[in-house]
Amino acid sequence: AFDIGRDLGRALATAGNFEREHRLVQELQELADYKSHLVATVSHELRTPLTSIVGFLELLEGDSGLSDRSRNAVAAIHRGSVRLSRVVEELLVLHRTGEGDLDAAGTVDLRATVAGIVELNAEPAERRQITVTGHLPAGQVPVRGIEHELEHVVANLVGNAVKYTPDGGHVVVTLEQVAGEVVLTCTDDGIGISAADQAHVFEEFYRSADPDAAHRSGTGLGLAIVRRLVDRHGGSIELESELGSGSTFRVRLPGA
Ligand code: ADP
């Protein structure tokens, strides 16, 4: 039966919850913005001194007056600093994305982008007897977006495919236009990703503990960047993989 006291009470409680939730969402957003700002500022501050550290270490490495012990130490510090620089650069990319205005973005021919990345990776891969092949449509494949960001997506996926594939393997990059969508597929017959790892590989700093993966160097930021860039372009990314058989990453983007 109708009970104005009870119904009004419920309505007020719902409104109160809604307001609290709204405030919570706002606070979370502010925290997320603050985190991005903090990471970007710290990374930016680290960048300049790191560049000079790496530069001076390279100079020192060329110094013929060093003892073997010192030379080994310098080489180890150099490797560490280069790795640190890579983390800083990737953190900057990760926390800067979203800053450029996507509404003002132009149309990118993804076919040309993919062809360029395939070519760029083919030669270094060949040194490990890995083939990198592109299956691309004949004509242009227009996508709305920011060219260097889309290039970053393709370069990262193809770079990973080569990195996580043993010598003699195969990487195939396919670009298709399906029902108004552009589908980019990067398949390798490399080490693969376990089901447990698949749930985490797009998280920041996540790296597989699988010994086959762990001995290949990386920061664990690559796929986090890829996912953020794809999201921002209104697309989606999915992963199919089996440990020991290989991996397929599939990116869907709205066609222009
Ligand atoms: P990383 O710098 O470690 O390569 P990514 O974010 O690019 O970072 O990838 C996260 C993890 O996902 C990697 O450490 C690796 O374990 C796994 N991974 C990514 N791509 C592949 C692939 N093509 N084959 C097998 N494992 C992969």
mmCIF file of N, CA and C in Angstrom, residues 23-105:
data_model
loop_
_atom_site.group_PDB
_atom_site.id
_atom_site.type_symbol
_atom_site.label_atom_id
_atom_site.label_comp_id
_atom_site.label_asym_id
_atom_site.label_seq_id
_atom_site.Cartn_x
_atom_site.Cartn_y
_atom_site.Cartn_z
ATOM 1 N N ARG A 23 29.923 12.743 -5.030
ATOM 2 C CA ARG A 23 31.075 13.397 -4.398
ATOM 3 C C ARG A 23 32.293 12.482 -4.411
ATOM 4 N N LEU A 24 32.056 11.191 -4.152
ATOM 5 C CA LEU A 24 33.133 10.204 -4.126
ATOM 6 C C LEU A 24 33.800 10.092 -5.507
ATOM 7 N N VAL A 25 32.966 10.039 -6.553
ATOM 8 C CA VAL A 25 33.491 9.950 -7.916
ATOM 9 C C VAL A 25 34.351 11.170 -8.225
ATOM 10 N N GLN A 26 33.843 12.343 -7.784
ATOM 11 C CA GLN A 26 34.596 13.584 -8.022
ATOM 12 C C GLN A 26 35.947 13.554 -7.308
ATOM 13 N N GLU A 27 35.923 13.084 -6.045
ATOM 14 C CA GLU A 27 37.166 13.022 -5.274
ATOM 15 C C GLU A 27 38.153 12.041 -5.902
ATOM 16 N N LEU A 28 37.634 10.906 -6.390
ATOM 17 C CA LEU A 28 38.511 9.920 -7.039
ATOM 18 C C LEU A 28 39.139 10.510 -8.289
ATOM 19 N N GLN A 29 38.344 11.257 -9.051
ATOM 20 C CA GLN A 29 38.846 11.876 -10.275
ATOM 21 C C GLN A 29 39.954 12.879 -9.950
ATOM 22 N N GLU A 30 39.706 13.677 -8.862
ATOM 23 C CA GLU A 30 40.724 14.662 -8.452
ATOM 24 C C GLU A 30 42.012 13.958 -8.039
ATOM 25 N N LEU A 31 41.869 12.839 -7.310
ATOM 26 C CA LEU A 31 43.046 12.079 -6.891
ATOM 27 C C LEU A 31 43.808 11.532 -8.092
ATOM 28 N N ALA A 32 43.047 11.005 -9.067
ATOM 29 C CA ALA A 32 43.677 10.449 -10.275
ATOM 30 C C ALA A 32 44.424 11.554 -11.031
ATOM 31 N N ASP A 33 43.801 12.728 -11.123
ATOM 32 C CA ASP A 33 44.454 13.859 -11.810
ATOM 33 C C ASP A 33 45.730 14.254 -11.074
ATOM 34 N N TYR A 34 45.635 14.265 -9.739
ATOM 35 C CA TYR A 34 46.787 14.645 -8.924
ATOM 36 C C TYR A 34 47.927 13.640 -9.127
ATOM 37 N N LYS A 35 47.578 12.349 -9.155
ATOM 38 C CA LYS A 35 48.583 11.298 -9.347
ATOM 39 C C LYS A 35 49.300 11.494 -10.687
ATOM 40 N N SER A 36 48.510 11.715 -11.745
ATOM 41 C CA SER A 36 49.107 11.917 -13.070
ATOM 42 C C SER A 36 50.031 13.125 -13.069
ATOM 43 N N HIS A 37 49.558 14.193 -12.433
ATOM 44 C CA HIS A 37 50.336 15.427 -12.397
ATOM 45 C C HIS A 37 51.655 15.186 -11.659
ATOM 46 N N LEU A 38 51.563 14.488 -10.521
ATOM 47 C CA LEU A 38 52.742 14.212 -9.704
ATOM 48 C C LEU A 38 53.757 13.375 -10.481
ATOM 49 N N VAL A 39 53.256 12.297 -11.093
ATOM 50 C CA VAL A 39 54.157 11.404 -11.836
ATOM 51 C C VAL A 39 54.810 12.152 -12.998
ATOM 52 N N ALA A 40 54.004 12.946 -13.703
ATOM 53 C CA ALA A 40 54.543 13.677 -14.856
ATOM 54 C C ALA A 40 55.591 14.688 -14.404
ATOM 55 N N THR A 41 55.340 15.384 -13.285
ATOM 56 C CA THR A 41 56.288 16.387 -12.800
ATOM 57 C C THR A 41 57.590 15.726 -12.358
ATOM 58 N N VAL A 42 57.471 14.657 -11.564
ATOM 59 C CA VAL A 42 58.671 13.976 -11.073
ATOM 60 C C VAL A 42 59.470 13.414 -12.253
ATOM 61 N N SER A 43 58.778 12.775 -13.202
ATOM 62 C CA SER A 43 59.477 12.209 -14.361
ATOM 63 C C SER A 43 60.209 13.301 -15.120
ATOM 64 N N HIS A 44 59.518 14.426 -15.272
ATOM 65 C CA HIS A 44 60.121 15.522 -16.026
ATOM 66 C C HIS A 44 61.382 16.037 -15.324
ATOM 67 N N GLU A 45 61.314 16.151 -13.985
ATOM 68 C CA GLU A 45 62.470 16.623 -13.206
ATOM 69 C C GLU A 45 63.637 15.638 -13.282
ATOM 70 N N LEU A 46 63.332 14.346 -13.397
ATOM 71 C CA LEU A 46 64.386 13.329 -13.428
ATOM 72 C C LEU A 46 65.087 13.276 -14.785
ATOM 73 N N ARG A 47 64.375 13.732 -15.790
ATOM 74 C CA ARG A 47 64.835 13.536 -17.151
ATOM 75 C C ARG A 47 66.166 14.219 -17.461
ATOM 76 N N THR A 48 66.283 15.504 -17.104
ATOM 77 C CA THR A 48 67.484 16.256 -17.448
ATOM 78 C C THR A 48 68.734 15.714 -16.742
ATOM 79 N N PRO A 49 68.693 15.555 -15.403
ATOM 80 C CA PRO A 49 69.893 14.994 -14.765
ATOM 81 C C PRO A 49 70.240 13.600 -15.295
ATOM 82 N N LEU A 50 69.228 12.790 -15.590
ATOM 83 C CA LEU A 50 69.513 11.447 -16.100
ATOM 84 C C LEU A 50 70.227 11.506 -17.439
ATOM 85 N N THR A 51 69.803 12.442 -18.275
ATOM 86 C CA THR A 51 70.446 12.581 -19.583
ATOM 87 C C THR A 51 71.925 12.905 -19.402
ATOM 88 N N SER A 52 72.246 13.792 -18.445
ATOM 89 C CA SER A 52 73.663 14.121 -18.288
ATOM 90 C C SER A 52 74.416 12.969 -17.627
ATOM 91 N N ILE A 53 73.773 12.233 -16.723
ATOM 92 C CA ILE A 53 74.434 11.069 -16.110
ATOM 93 C C ILE A 53 74.822 10.058 -17.198
ATOM 94 N N VAL A 54 73.860 9.754 -18.081
ATOM 95 C CA VAL A 54 74.132 8.784 -19.148
ATOM 96 C C VAL A 54 75.250 9.301 -20.055
ATOM 97 N N GLY A 55 75.213 10.597 -20.363
ATOM 98 C CA GLY A 55 76.226 11.201 -21.239
ATOM 99 C C GLY A 55 77.623 11.087 -20.639
ATOM 100 N N PHE A 56 77.732 11.448 -19.335
ATOM 101 C CA PHE A 56 79.051 11.389 -18.682
ATOM 102 C C PHE A 56 79.550 9.952 -18.555
ATOM 103 N N LEU A 57 78.618 9.023 -18.328
ATOM 104 C CA LEU A 57 79.028 7.614 -18.221
ATOM 105 C C LEU A 57 79.571 7.106 -19.551
ATOM 106 N N GLU A 58 78.956 7.576 -20.634
ATOM 107 C CA GLU A 58 79.456 7.155 -21.950
ATOM 108 C C GLU A 58 80.863 7.683 -22.170
ATOM 109 N N LEU A 59 81.075 8.901 -21.702
ATOM 110 C CA LEU A 59 82.403 9.508 -21.789
ATOM 111 C C LEU A 59 83.415 8.685 -20.985
ATOM 112 N N LEU A 60 83.008 8.340 -19.743
ATOM 113 C CA LEU A 60 83.882 7.559 -18.852
ATOM 114 C C LEU A 60 84.208 6.180 -19.433
ATOM 115 N N GLU A 61 83.207 5.568 -20.076
ATOM 116 C CA GLU A 61 83.415 4.225 -20.639
ATOM 117 C C GLU A 61 84.519 4.234 -21.684
ATOM 118 N N GLY A 62 84.690 5.379 -22.322
ATOM 119 C CA GLY A 62 85.710 5.491 -23.368
ATOM 120 C C GLY A 62 87.084 5.829 -22.797
ATOM 121 N N ASP A 63 87.163 6.030 -21.475
ATOM 122 C CA ASP A 63 88.427 6.415 -20.846
ATOM 123 C C ASP A 63 89.346 5.203 -20.722
ATOM 124 N N SER A 64 90.486 5.242 -21.424
ATOM 125 C CA SER A 64 91.364 4.062 -21.458
ATOM 126 C C SER A 64 92.149 3.896 -20.162
ATOM 127 N N GLY A 65 92.167 4.928 -19.310
ATOM 128 C CA GLY A 65 92.940 4.851 -18.070
ATOM 129 C C GLY A 65 92.252 4.090 -16.943
ATOM 130 N N LEU A 66 91.042 3.573 -17.173
ATOM 131 C CA LEU A 66 90.299 2.908 -16.094
ATOM 132 C C LEU A 66 90.809 1.495 -15.836
ATOM 133 N N SER A 67 90.785 1.098 -14.573
ATOM 134 C CA SER A 67 91.106 -0.296 -14.241
ATOM 135 C C SER A 67 89.929 -1.166 -14.677
ATOM 136 N N ASP A 68 90.154 -2.471 -14.777
ATOM 137 C CA ASP A 68 89.064 -3.377 -15.180
ATOM 138 C C ASP A 68 87.885 -3.264 -14.230
ATOM 139 N N ARG A 69 88.217 -3.159 -12.925
ATOM 140 C CA ARG A 69 87.177 -3.091 -11.916
ATOM 141 C C ARG A 69 86.315 -1.836 -12.122
ATOM 142 N N SER A 70 86.986 -0.714 -12.341
ATOM 143 C CA SER A 70 86.245 0.529 -12.538
ATOM 144 C C SER A 70 85.431 0.464 -13.830
ATOM 145 N N ARG A 71 86.036 -0.113 -14.869
ATOM 146 C CA ARG A 71 85.324 -0.167 -16.146
ATOM 147 C C ARG A 71 84.036 -0.992 -16.012
ATOM 148 N N ASN A 72 84.134 -2.112 -15.285
ATOM 149 C CA ASN A 72 82.936 -2.936 -15.057
ATOM 150 C C ASN A 72 81.880 -2.169 -14.277
ATOM 151 N N ALA A 73 82.366 -1.419 -13.277
ATOM 152 C CA ALA A 73 81.418 -0.653 -12.463
ATOM 153 C C ALA A 73 80.725 0.405 -13.324
ATOM 154 N N VAL A 74 81.515 1.095 -14.142
ATOM 155 C CA VAL A 74 80.936 2.136 -15.000
ATOM 156 C C VAL A 74 79.911 1.521 -15.954
ATOM 157 N N ALA A 75 80.255 0.349 -16.517
ATOM 158 C CA ALA A 75 79.331 -0.303 -17.454
ATOM 159 C C ALA A 75 78.023 -0.664 -16.753
ATOM 160 N N ALA A 76 78.121 -1.152 -15.499
ATOM 161 C CA ALA A 76 76.907 -1.533 -14.764
ATOM 162 C C ALA A 76 76.063 -0.295 -14.461
ATOM 163 N N ILE A 77 76.716 0.781 -14.061
ATOM 164 C CA ILE A 77 75.969 2.019 -13.754
ATOM 165 C C ILE A 77 75.313 2.550 -15.033
ATOM 166 N N HIS A 78 76.037 2.444 -16.140
ATOM 167 C CA HIS A 78 75.494 2.900 -17.421
ATOM 168 C C HIS A 78 74.227 2.130 -17.775
ATOM 169 N N ARG A 79 74.293 0.805 -17.661
ATOM 170 C CA ARG A 79 73.108 -0.020 -17.977
ATOM 171 C C ARG A 79 71.920 0.377 -17.100
ATOM 172 N N GLY A 80 72.198 0.558 -15.800
ATOM 173 C CA GLY A 80 71.134 0.938 -14.864
ATOM 174 C C GLY A 80 70.530 2.282 -15.215
ATOM 175 N N SER A 81 71.394 3.229 -15.591
ATOM 176 C CA SER A 81 70.891 4.573 -15.897
ATOM 177 C C SER A 81 70.070 4.575 -17.181
ATOM 178 N N VAL A 82 70.501 3.781 -18.156
ATOM 179 C CA VAL A 82 69.749 3.711 -19.411
ATOM 180 C C VAL A 82 68.355 3.137 -19.136
ATOM 181 N N ARG A 83 68.324 2.140 -18.283
ATOM 182 C CA ARG A 83 67.051 1.517 -17.931
ATOM 183 C C ARG A 83 66.135 2.515 -17.207
ATOM 184 N N LEU A 84 66.733 3.256 -16.294
ATOM 185 C CA LEU A 84 65.984 4.277 -15.561
ATOM 186 C C LEU A 84 65.448 5.343 -16.513
ATOM 187 N N SER A 85 66.278 5.726 -17.483
ATOM 188 C CA SER A 85 65.833 6.719 -18.476
ATOM 189 C C SER A 85 64.633 6.199 -19.236
ATOM 190 N N ARG A 86 64.668 4.914 -19.571
ATOM 191 C CA ARG A 86 63.565 4.338 -20.342
ATOM 192 C C ARG A 86 62.265 4.381 -19.523
ATOM 193 N N VAL A 87 62.380 4.054 -18.232
ATOM 194 C CA VAL A 87 61.191 4.095 -17.368
ATOM 195 C C VAL A 87 60.638 5.524 -17.317
ATOM 196 N N VAL A 88 61.547 6.485 -17.148
ATOM 197 C CA VAL A 88 61.125 7.889 -17.050
ATOM 198 C C VAL A 88 60.433 8.333 -18.339
ATOM 199 N N GLU A 89 61.032 7.987 -19.477
ATOM 200 C CA GLU A 89 60.436 8.375 -20.762
ATOM 201 C C GLU A 89 59.043 7.762 -20.919
ATOM 202 N N GLU A 90 58.912 6.486 -20.544
ATOM 203 C CA GLU A 90 57.616 5.825 -20.716
ATOM 204 C C GLU A 90 56.576 6.371 -19.737
ATOM 205 N N LEU A 91 57.033 6.711 -18.523
ATOM 206 C CA LEU A 91 56.096 7.317 -17.564
ATOM 207 C C LEU A 91 55.591 8.645 -18.100
ATOM 208 N N LEU A 92 56.505 9.386 -18.740
ATOM 209 C CA LEU A 92 56.103 10.670 -19.319
ATOM 210 C C LEU A 92 55.064 10.457 -20.412
ATOM 211 N N VAL A 93 55.296 9.455 -21.263
ATOM 212 C CA VAL A 93 54.335 9.174 -22.340
ATOM 213 C C VAL A 93 52.991 8.782 -21.722
ATOM 214 N N LEU A 94 53.041 7.885 -20.712
ATOM 215 C CA LEU A 94 51.815 7.385 -20.105
ATOM 216 C C LEU A 94 50.989 8.511 -19.488
ATOM 217 N N HIS A 95 51.651 9.426 -18.787
ATOM 218 C CA HIS A 95 50.888 10.449 -18.067
ATOM 219 C C HIS A 95 50.678 11.728 -18.863
ATOM 220 N N ARG A 96 51.238 11.753 -20.047
ATOM 221 C CA ARG A 96 50.959 12.895 -20.910
ATOM 222 C C ARG A 96 49.807 12.594 -21.848
ATOM 223 N N THR A 97 49.542 11.319 -22.086
ATOM 224 C CA THR A 97 48.487 10.984 -23.031
ATOM 225 C C THR A 97 47.176 11.493 -22.476
ATOM 226 N N GLY A 98 46.366 11.959 -23.363
ATOM 227 C CA GLY A 98 45.103 12.526 -22.917
ATOM 228 C C GLY A 98 45.196 14.035 -22.865
ATOM 229 N N GLU A 99 46.412 14.559 -22.990
ATOM 230 C CA GLU A 99 46.558 16.010 -22.936
ATOM 231 C C GLU A 99 46.256 16.650 -24.284
ATOM 232 N N GLY A 100 46.716 15.988 -25.371
ATOM 233 C CA GLY A 100 46.470 16.531 -26.710
ATOM 234 C C GLY A 100 44.975 16.480 -27.006
ATOM 235 N N ASP A 101 44.508 17.422 -27.782
ATOM 236 C CA ASP A 101 43.085 17.487 -28.081
ATOM 237 C C ASP A 101 42.743 16.554 -29.236
ATOM 238 N N LEU A 102 41.971 15.508 -28.923
ATOM 239 C CA LEU A 102 41.656 14.532 -29.959
ATOM 240 C C LEU A 102 40.611 15.055 -30.941
ATOM 241 N N ASP A 103 39.783 16.004 -30.476
ATOM 242 C CA ASP A 103 38.780 16.576 -31.373
ATOM 243 C C ASP A 103 39.446 17.302 -32.539
ATOM 244 N N ALA A 104 40.626 17.851 -32.234
ATOM 245 C CA ALA A 104 41.325 18.614 -33.272
ATOM 246 C C ALA A 104 42.202 17.692 -34.130
ATOM 247 N N ALA A 105 42.171 16.372 -33.815
ATOM 248 C CA ALA A 105 43.032 15.442 -34.537
ATOM 249 C C ALA A 105 42.607 15.325 -35.996
#
